[in-house]
mmCIF file of C-alpha atoms and ligand atoms in Angstrom:
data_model
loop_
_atom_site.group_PDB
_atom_site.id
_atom_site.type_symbol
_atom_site.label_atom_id
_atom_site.label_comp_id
_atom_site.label_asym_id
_atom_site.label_seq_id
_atom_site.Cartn_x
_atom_site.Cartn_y
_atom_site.Cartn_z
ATOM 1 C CA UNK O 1 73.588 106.449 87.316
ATOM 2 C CA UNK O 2 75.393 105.319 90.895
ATOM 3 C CA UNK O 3 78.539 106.843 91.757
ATOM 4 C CA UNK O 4 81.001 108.743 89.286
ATOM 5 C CA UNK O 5 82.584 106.433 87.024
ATOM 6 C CA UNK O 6 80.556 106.585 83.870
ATOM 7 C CA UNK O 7 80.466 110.180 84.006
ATOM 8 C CA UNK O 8 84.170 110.366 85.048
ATOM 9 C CA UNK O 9 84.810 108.570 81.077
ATOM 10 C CA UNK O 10 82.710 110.853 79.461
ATOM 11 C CA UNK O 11 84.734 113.542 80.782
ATOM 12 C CA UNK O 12 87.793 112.349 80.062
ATOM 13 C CA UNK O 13 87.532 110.823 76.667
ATOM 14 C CA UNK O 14 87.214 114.155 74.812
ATOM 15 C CA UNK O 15 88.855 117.007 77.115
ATOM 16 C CA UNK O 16 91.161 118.499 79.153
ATOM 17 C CA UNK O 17 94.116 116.953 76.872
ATOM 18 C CA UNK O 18 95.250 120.259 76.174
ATOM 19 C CA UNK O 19 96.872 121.369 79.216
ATOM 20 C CA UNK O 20 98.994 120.677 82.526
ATOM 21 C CA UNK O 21 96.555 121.143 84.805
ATOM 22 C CA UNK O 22 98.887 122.789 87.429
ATOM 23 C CA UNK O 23 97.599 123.219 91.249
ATOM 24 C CA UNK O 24 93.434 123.588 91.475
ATOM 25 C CA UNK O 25 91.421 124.498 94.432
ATOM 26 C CA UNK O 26 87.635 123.194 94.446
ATOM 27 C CA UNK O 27 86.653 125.647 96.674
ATOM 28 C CA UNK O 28 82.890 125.456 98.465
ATOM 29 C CA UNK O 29 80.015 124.916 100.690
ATOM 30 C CA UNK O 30 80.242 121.535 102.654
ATOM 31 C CA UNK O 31 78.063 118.934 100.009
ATOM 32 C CA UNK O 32 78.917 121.385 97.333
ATOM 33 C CA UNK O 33 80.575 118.270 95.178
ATOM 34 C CA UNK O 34 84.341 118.949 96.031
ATOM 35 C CA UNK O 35 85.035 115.095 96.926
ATOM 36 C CA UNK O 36 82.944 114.197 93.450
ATOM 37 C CA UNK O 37 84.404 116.587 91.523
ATOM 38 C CA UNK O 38 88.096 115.865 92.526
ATOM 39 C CA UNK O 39 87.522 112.024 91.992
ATOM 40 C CA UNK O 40 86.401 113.082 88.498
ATOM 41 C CA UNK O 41 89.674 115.465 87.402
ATOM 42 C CA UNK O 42 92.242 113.235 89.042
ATOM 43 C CA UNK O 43 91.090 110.694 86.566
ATOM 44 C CA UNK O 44 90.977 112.884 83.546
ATOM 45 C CA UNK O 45 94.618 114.212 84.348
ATOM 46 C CA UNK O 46 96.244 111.992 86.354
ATOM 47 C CA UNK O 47 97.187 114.192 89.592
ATOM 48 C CA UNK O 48 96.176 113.448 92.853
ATOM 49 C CA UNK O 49 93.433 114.840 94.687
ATOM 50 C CA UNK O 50 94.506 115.958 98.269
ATOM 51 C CA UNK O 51 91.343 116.337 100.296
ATOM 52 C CA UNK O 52 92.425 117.506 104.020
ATOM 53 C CA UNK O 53 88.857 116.127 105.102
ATOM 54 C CA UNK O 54 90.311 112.688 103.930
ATOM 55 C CA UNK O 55 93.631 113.104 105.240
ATOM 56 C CA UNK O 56 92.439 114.480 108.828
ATOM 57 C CA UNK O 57 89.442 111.144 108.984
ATOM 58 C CA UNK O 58 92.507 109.175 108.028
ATOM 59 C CA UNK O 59 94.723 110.344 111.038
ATOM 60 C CA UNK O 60 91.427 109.735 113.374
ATOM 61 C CA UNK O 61 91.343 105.930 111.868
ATOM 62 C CA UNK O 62 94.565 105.571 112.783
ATOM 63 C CA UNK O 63 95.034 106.959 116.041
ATOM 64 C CA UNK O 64 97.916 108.781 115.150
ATOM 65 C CA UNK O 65 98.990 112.239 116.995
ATOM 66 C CA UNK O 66 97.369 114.643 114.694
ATOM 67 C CA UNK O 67 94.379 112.219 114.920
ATOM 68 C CA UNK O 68 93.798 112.393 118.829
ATOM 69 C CA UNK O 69 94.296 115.956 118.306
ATOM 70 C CA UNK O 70 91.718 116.601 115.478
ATOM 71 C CA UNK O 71 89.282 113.682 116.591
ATOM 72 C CA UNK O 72 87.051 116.045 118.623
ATOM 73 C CA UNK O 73 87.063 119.081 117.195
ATOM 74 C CA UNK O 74 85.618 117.469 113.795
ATOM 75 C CA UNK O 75 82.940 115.968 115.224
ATOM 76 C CA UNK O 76 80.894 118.348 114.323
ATOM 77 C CA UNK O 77 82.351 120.198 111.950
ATOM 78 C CA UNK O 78 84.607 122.922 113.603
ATOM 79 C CA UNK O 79 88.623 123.527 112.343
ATOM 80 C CA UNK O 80 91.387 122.054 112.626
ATOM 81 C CA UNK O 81 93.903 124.791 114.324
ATOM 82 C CA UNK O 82 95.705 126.112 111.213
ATOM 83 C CA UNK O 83 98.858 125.065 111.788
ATOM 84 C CA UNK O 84 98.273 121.458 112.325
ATOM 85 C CA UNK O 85 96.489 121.293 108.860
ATOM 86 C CA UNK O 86 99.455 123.033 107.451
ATOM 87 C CA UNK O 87 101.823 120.995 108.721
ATOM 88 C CA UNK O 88 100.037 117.674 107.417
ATOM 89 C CA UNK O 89 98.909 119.411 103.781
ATOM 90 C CA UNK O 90 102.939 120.137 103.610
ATOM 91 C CA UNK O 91 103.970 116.580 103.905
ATOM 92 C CA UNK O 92 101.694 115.784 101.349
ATOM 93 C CA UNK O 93 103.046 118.233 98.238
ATOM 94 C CA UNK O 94 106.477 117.308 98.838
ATOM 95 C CA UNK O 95 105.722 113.811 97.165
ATOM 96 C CA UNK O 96 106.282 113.283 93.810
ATOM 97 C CA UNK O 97 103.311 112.855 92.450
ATOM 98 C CA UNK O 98 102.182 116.414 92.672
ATOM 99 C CA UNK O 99 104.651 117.309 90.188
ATOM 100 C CA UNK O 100 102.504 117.820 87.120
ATOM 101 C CA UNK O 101 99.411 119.043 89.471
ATOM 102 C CA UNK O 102 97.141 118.242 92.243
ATOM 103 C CA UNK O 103 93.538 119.153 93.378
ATOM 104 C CA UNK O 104 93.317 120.523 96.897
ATOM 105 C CA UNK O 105 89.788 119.581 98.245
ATOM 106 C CA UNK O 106 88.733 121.631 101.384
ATOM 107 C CA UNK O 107 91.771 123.530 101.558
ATOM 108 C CA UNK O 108 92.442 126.703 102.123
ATOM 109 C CA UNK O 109 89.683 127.057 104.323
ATOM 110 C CA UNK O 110 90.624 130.334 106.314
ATOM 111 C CA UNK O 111 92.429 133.239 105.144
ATOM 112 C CA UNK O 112 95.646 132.302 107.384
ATOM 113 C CA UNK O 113 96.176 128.576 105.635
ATOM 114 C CA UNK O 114 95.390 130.687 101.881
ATOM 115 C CA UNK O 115 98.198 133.130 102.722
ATOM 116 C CA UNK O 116 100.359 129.882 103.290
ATOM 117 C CA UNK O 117 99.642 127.937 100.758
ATOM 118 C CA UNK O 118 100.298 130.875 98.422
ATOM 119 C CA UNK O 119 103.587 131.532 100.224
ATOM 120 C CA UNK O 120 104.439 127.314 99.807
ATOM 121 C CA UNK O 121 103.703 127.511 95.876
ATOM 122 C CA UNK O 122 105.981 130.701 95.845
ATOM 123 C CA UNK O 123 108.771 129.024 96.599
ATOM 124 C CA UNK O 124 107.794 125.817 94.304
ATOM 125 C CA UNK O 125 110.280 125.756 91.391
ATOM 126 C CA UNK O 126 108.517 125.883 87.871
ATOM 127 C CA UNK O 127 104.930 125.676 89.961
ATOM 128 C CA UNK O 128 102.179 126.809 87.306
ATOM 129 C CA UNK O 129 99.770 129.784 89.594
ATOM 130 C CA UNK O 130 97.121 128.576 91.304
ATOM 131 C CA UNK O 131 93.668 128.404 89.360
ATOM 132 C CA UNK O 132 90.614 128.204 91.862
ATOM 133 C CA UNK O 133 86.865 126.998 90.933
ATOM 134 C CA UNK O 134 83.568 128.395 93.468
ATOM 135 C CA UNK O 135 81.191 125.563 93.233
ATOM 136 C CA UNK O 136 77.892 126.786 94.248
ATOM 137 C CA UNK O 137 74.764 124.967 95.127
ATOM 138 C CA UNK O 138 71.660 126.393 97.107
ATOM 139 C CA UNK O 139 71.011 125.715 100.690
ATOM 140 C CA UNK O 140 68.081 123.300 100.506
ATOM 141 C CA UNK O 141 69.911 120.937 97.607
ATOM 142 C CA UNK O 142 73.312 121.033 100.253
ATOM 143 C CA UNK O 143 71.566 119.908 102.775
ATOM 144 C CA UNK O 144 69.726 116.850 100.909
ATOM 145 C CA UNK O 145 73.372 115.875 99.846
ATOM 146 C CA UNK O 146 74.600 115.997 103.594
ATOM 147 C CA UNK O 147 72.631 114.007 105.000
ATOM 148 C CA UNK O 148 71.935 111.523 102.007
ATOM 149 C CA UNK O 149 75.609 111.111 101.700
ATOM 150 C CA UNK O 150 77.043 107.550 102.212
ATOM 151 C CA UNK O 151 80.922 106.479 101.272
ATOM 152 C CA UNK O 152 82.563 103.082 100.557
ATOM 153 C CA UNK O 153 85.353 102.749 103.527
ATOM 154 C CA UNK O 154 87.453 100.862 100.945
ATOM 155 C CA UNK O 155 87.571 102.482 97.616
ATOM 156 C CA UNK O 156 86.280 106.166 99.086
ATOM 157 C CA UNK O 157 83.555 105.715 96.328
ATOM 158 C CA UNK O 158 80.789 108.542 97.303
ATOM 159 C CA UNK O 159 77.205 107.631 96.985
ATOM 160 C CA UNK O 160 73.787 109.244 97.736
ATOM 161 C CA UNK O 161 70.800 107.448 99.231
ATOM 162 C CA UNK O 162 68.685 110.493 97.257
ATOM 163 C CA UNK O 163 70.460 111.346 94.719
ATOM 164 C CA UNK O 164 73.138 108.412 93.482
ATOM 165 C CA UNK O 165 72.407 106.032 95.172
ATOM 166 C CA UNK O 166 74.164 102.399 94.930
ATOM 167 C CA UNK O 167 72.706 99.327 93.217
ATOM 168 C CA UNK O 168 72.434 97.562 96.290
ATOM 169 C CA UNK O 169 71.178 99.746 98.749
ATOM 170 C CA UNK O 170 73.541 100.051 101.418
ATOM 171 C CA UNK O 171 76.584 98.183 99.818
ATOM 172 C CA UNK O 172 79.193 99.448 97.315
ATOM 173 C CA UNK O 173 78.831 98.769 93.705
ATOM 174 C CA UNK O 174 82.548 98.272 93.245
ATOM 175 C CA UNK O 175 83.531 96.082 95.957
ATOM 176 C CA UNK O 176 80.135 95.123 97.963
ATOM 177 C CA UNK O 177 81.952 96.834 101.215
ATOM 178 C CA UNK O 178 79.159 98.150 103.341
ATOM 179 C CA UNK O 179 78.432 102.069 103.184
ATOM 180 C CA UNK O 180 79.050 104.334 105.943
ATOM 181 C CA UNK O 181 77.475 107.607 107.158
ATOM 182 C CA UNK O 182 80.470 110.123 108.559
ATOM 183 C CA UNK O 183 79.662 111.547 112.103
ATOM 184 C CA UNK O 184 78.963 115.077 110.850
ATOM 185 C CA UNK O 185 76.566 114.442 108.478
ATOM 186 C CA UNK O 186 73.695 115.350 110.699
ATOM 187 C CA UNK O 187 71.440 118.154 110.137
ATOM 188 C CA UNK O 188 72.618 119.603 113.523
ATOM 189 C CA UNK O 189 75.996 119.720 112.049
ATOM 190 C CA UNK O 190 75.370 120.748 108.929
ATOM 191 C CA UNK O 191 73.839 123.749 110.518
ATOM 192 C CA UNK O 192 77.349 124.655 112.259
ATOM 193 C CA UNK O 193 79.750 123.477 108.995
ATOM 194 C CA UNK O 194 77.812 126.207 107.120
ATOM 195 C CA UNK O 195 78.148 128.742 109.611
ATOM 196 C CA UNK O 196 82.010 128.205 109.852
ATOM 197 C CA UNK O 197 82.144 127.877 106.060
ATOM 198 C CA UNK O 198 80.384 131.364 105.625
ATOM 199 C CA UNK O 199 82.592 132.802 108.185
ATOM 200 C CA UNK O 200 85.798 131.640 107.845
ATOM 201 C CA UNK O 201 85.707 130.594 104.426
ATOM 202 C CA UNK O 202 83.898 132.652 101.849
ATOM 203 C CA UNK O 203 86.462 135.212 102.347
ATOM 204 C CA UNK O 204 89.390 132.589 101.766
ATOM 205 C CA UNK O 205 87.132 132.590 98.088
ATOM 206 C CA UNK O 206 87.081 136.631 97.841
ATOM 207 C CA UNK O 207 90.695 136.101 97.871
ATOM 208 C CA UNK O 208 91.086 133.998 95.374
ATOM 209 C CA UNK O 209 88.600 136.017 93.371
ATOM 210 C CA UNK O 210 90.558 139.019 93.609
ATOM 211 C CA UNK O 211 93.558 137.641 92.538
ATOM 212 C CA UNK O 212 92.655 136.718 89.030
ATOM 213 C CA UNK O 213 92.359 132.924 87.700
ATOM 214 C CA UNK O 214 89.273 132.083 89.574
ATOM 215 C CA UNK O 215 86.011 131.124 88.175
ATOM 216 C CA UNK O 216 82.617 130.241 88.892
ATOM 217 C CA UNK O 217 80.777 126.750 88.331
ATOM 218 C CA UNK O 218 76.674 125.657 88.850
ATOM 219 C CA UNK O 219 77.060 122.226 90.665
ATOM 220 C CA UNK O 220 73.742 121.790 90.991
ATOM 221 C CA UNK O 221 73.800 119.473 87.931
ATOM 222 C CA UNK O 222 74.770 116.662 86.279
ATOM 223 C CA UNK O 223 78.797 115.205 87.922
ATOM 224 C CA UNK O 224 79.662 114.911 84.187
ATOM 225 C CA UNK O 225 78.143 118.544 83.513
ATOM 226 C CA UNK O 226 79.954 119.946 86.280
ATOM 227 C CA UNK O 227 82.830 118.624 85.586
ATOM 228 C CA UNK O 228 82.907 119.271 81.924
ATOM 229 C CA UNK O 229 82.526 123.628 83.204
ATOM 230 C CA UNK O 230 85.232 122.797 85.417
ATOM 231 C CA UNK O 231 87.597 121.706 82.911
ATOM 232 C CA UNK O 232 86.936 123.778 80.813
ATOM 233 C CA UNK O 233 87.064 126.601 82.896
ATOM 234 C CA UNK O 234 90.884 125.063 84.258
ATOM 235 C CA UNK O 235 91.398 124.765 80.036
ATOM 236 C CA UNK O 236 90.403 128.992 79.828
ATOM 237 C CA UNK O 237 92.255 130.383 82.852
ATOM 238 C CA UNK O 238 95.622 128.162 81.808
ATOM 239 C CA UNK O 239 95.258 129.672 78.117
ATOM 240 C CA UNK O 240 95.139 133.345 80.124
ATOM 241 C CA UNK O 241 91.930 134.054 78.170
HETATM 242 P P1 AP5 A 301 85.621 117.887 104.590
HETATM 243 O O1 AP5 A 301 85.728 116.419 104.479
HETATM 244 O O2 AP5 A 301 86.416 118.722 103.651
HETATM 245 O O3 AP5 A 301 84.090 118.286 104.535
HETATM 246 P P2 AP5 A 301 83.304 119.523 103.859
HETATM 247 O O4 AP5 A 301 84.103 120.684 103.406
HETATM 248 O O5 AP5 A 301 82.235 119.818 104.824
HETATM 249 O O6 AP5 A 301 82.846 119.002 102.504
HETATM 250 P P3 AP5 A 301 82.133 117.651 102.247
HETATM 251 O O7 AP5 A 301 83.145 116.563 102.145
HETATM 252 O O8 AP5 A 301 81.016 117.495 103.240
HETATM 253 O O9 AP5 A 301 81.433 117.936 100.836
HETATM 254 P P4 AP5 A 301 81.978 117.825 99.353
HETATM 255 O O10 AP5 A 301 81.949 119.188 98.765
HETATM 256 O O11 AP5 A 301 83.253 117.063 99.261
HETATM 257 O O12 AP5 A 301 80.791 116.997 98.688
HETATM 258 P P5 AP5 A 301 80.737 115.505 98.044
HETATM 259 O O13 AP5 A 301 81.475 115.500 96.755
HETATM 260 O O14 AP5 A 301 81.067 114.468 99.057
HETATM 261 O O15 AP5 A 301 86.021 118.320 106.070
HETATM 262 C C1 AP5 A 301 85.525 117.604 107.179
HETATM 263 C C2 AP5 A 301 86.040 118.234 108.458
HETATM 264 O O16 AP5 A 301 87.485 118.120 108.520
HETATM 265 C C3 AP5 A 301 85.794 119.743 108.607
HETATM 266 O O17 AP5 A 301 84.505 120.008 109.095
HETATM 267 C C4 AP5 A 301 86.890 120.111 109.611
HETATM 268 O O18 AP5 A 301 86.578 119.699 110.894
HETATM 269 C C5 AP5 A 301 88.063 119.280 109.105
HETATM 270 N N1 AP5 A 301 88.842 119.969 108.059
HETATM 271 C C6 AP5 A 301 88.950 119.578 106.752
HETATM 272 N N2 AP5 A 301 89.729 120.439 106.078
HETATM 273 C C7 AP5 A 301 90.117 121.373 106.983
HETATM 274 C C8 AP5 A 301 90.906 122.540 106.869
HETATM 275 N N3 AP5 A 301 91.456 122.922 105.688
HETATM 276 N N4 AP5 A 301 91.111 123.286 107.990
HETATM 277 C C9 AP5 A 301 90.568 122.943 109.165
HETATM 278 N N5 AP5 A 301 89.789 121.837 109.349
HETATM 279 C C10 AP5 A 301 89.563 121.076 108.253
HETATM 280 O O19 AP5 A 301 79.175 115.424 97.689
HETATM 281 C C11 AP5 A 301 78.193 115.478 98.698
HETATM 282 C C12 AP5 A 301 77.011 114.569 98.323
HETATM 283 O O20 AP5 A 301 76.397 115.089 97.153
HETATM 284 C C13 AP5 A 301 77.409 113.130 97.982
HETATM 285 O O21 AP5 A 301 76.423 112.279 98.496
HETATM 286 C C14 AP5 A 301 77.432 113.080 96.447
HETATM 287 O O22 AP5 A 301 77.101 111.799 95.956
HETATM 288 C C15 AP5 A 301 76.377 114.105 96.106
HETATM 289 N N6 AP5 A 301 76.677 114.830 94.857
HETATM 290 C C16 AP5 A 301 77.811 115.518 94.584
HETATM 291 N N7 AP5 A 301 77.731 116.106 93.374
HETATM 292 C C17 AP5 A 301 76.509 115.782 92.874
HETATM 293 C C18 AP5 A 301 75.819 116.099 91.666
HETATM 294 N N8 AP5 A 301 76.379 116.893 90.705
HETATM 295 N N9 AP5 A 301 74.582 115.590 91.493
HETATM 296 C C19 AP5 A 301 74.004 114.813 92.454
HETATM 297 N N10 AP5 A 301 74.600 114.479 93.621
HETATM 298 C C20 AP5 A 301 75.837 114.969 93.829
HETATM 299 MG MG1 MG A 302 84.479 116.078 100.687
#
């Protein structure tokens, strides 16, 4: 199977009815499955899935302020200063469509933007707690999805040349745009993305851990597997069992 739609309807035919999904964090290793698993729960429920990754390659596209100023400094995978990525991830909740819930994808990634985030959703009238899933996938399997990672530059569709890889090889199933390789998806880089990911965020997860409403998911299987644990995990912690 190519992609994440079939799986995405076998997901969402038969769960996750039962609740308002709230605010979720897909918190993990870079190639963990946070883009894949977003695409897959923003069907199912409906909320948006706010990936700062996306946002930040958007700004570059566009050669906008926050663009010239991030451009560099994700080349290979370092941060974003804090406050810029707080600023732009601020923007984003205040529109409407994040009233019922959203899925934030690659953020918080440092303990300073967690402590603001949980400050933000504080002040949120009505805003259900945060729930957070770990996904968790071994070194050598991350680093076969990094660099075997190609994306449709029209509908965001995520492919693997390895693992999912497109009908066509090369070209999107969807709309037959041609597939593109992001910058950082080297090996070099990879090397430095996991280095800032165990540093500055595993403890942004030890947080989250502590504070109740956090669980842990395999994602080294099947999308539709994962994201079945997922929801049913967001199905458990919004019950309070
Ligand atoms: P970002 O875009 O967030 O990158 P990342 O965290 O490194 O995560 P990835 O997007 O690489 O992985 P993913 O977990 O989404 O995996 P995916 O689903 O694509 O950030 C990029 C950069 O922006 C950062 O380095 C930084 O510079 C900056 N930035 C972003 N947020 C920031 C922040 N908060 N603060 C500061 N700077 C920030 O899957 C990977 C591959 O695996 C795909 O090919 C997919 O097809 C395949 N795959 C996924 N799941 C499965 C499965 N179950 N089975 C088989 N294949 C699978
Ligand atoms: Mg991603």
């Amino acid at each position: 199977m190519a992609g994440t739609s079939s799986s995405a309807t076998s997901v969402a035919s038969h769960l996750g009815h039962a609740v308002t999904p709230g605010p979720i964090l897909l918190l993990g290793a870079p190639g963990v499955g946070k883009g894949t698993q977003a695409k897959e729960l923003m069907r199912l429920w409906e909320i948006p899935q706010i990936s700062t990754g996306d946002l930040l390659r958007a700004n570059v596209a566009e050669g906008t302020e926050l663009g010239r100023a991030a451009r560099e400094i994700m080349q290979c995978g370092n941060l974003v200063p804090d406050d810029l990525v707080n600023q732009m991830v601020a923007v984003r909740l205040n529109q409407p469509d994040t009233r019922n819930g959203f899925i934030l994808d690659g953020f918080p990634r440092t303990l300073p933007q967690a402590h603001w985030l949980d400050s933000q959703l504080a002040a949120r009238p009505g805003a259900l707690p945060i729930v957070a899933i770990s996904l968790q996938v071994d070194y050598n399997l991350l680093l076969r999805r990094i660099t075997g990672r190609r994306n449709c530059p029209v509908c965001q569709r995520i492919y693997n040349v390895f693992l999912q890889p497109p009908k066509r090889d090369g070209f999107c199933d969807v709309d037959g745009a041609e597939l593109v390789q992001r910058a950082d998806d080297t090996e070099a880089c990879f090397q430095g993305r996991i280095g800032n990911y165990q540093s500055l965020t595993a403890p942004v997860i030890d947080h989250y851990r502590s504070l109740g409403r956090f669980a842990e998911v395999r994602g080294d299987q099947e999308i539709a597997t994962v994201a079945a644990e997922v929801v049913h995990a967001v199905e458990r912690m919004r019950a309070g069992a």
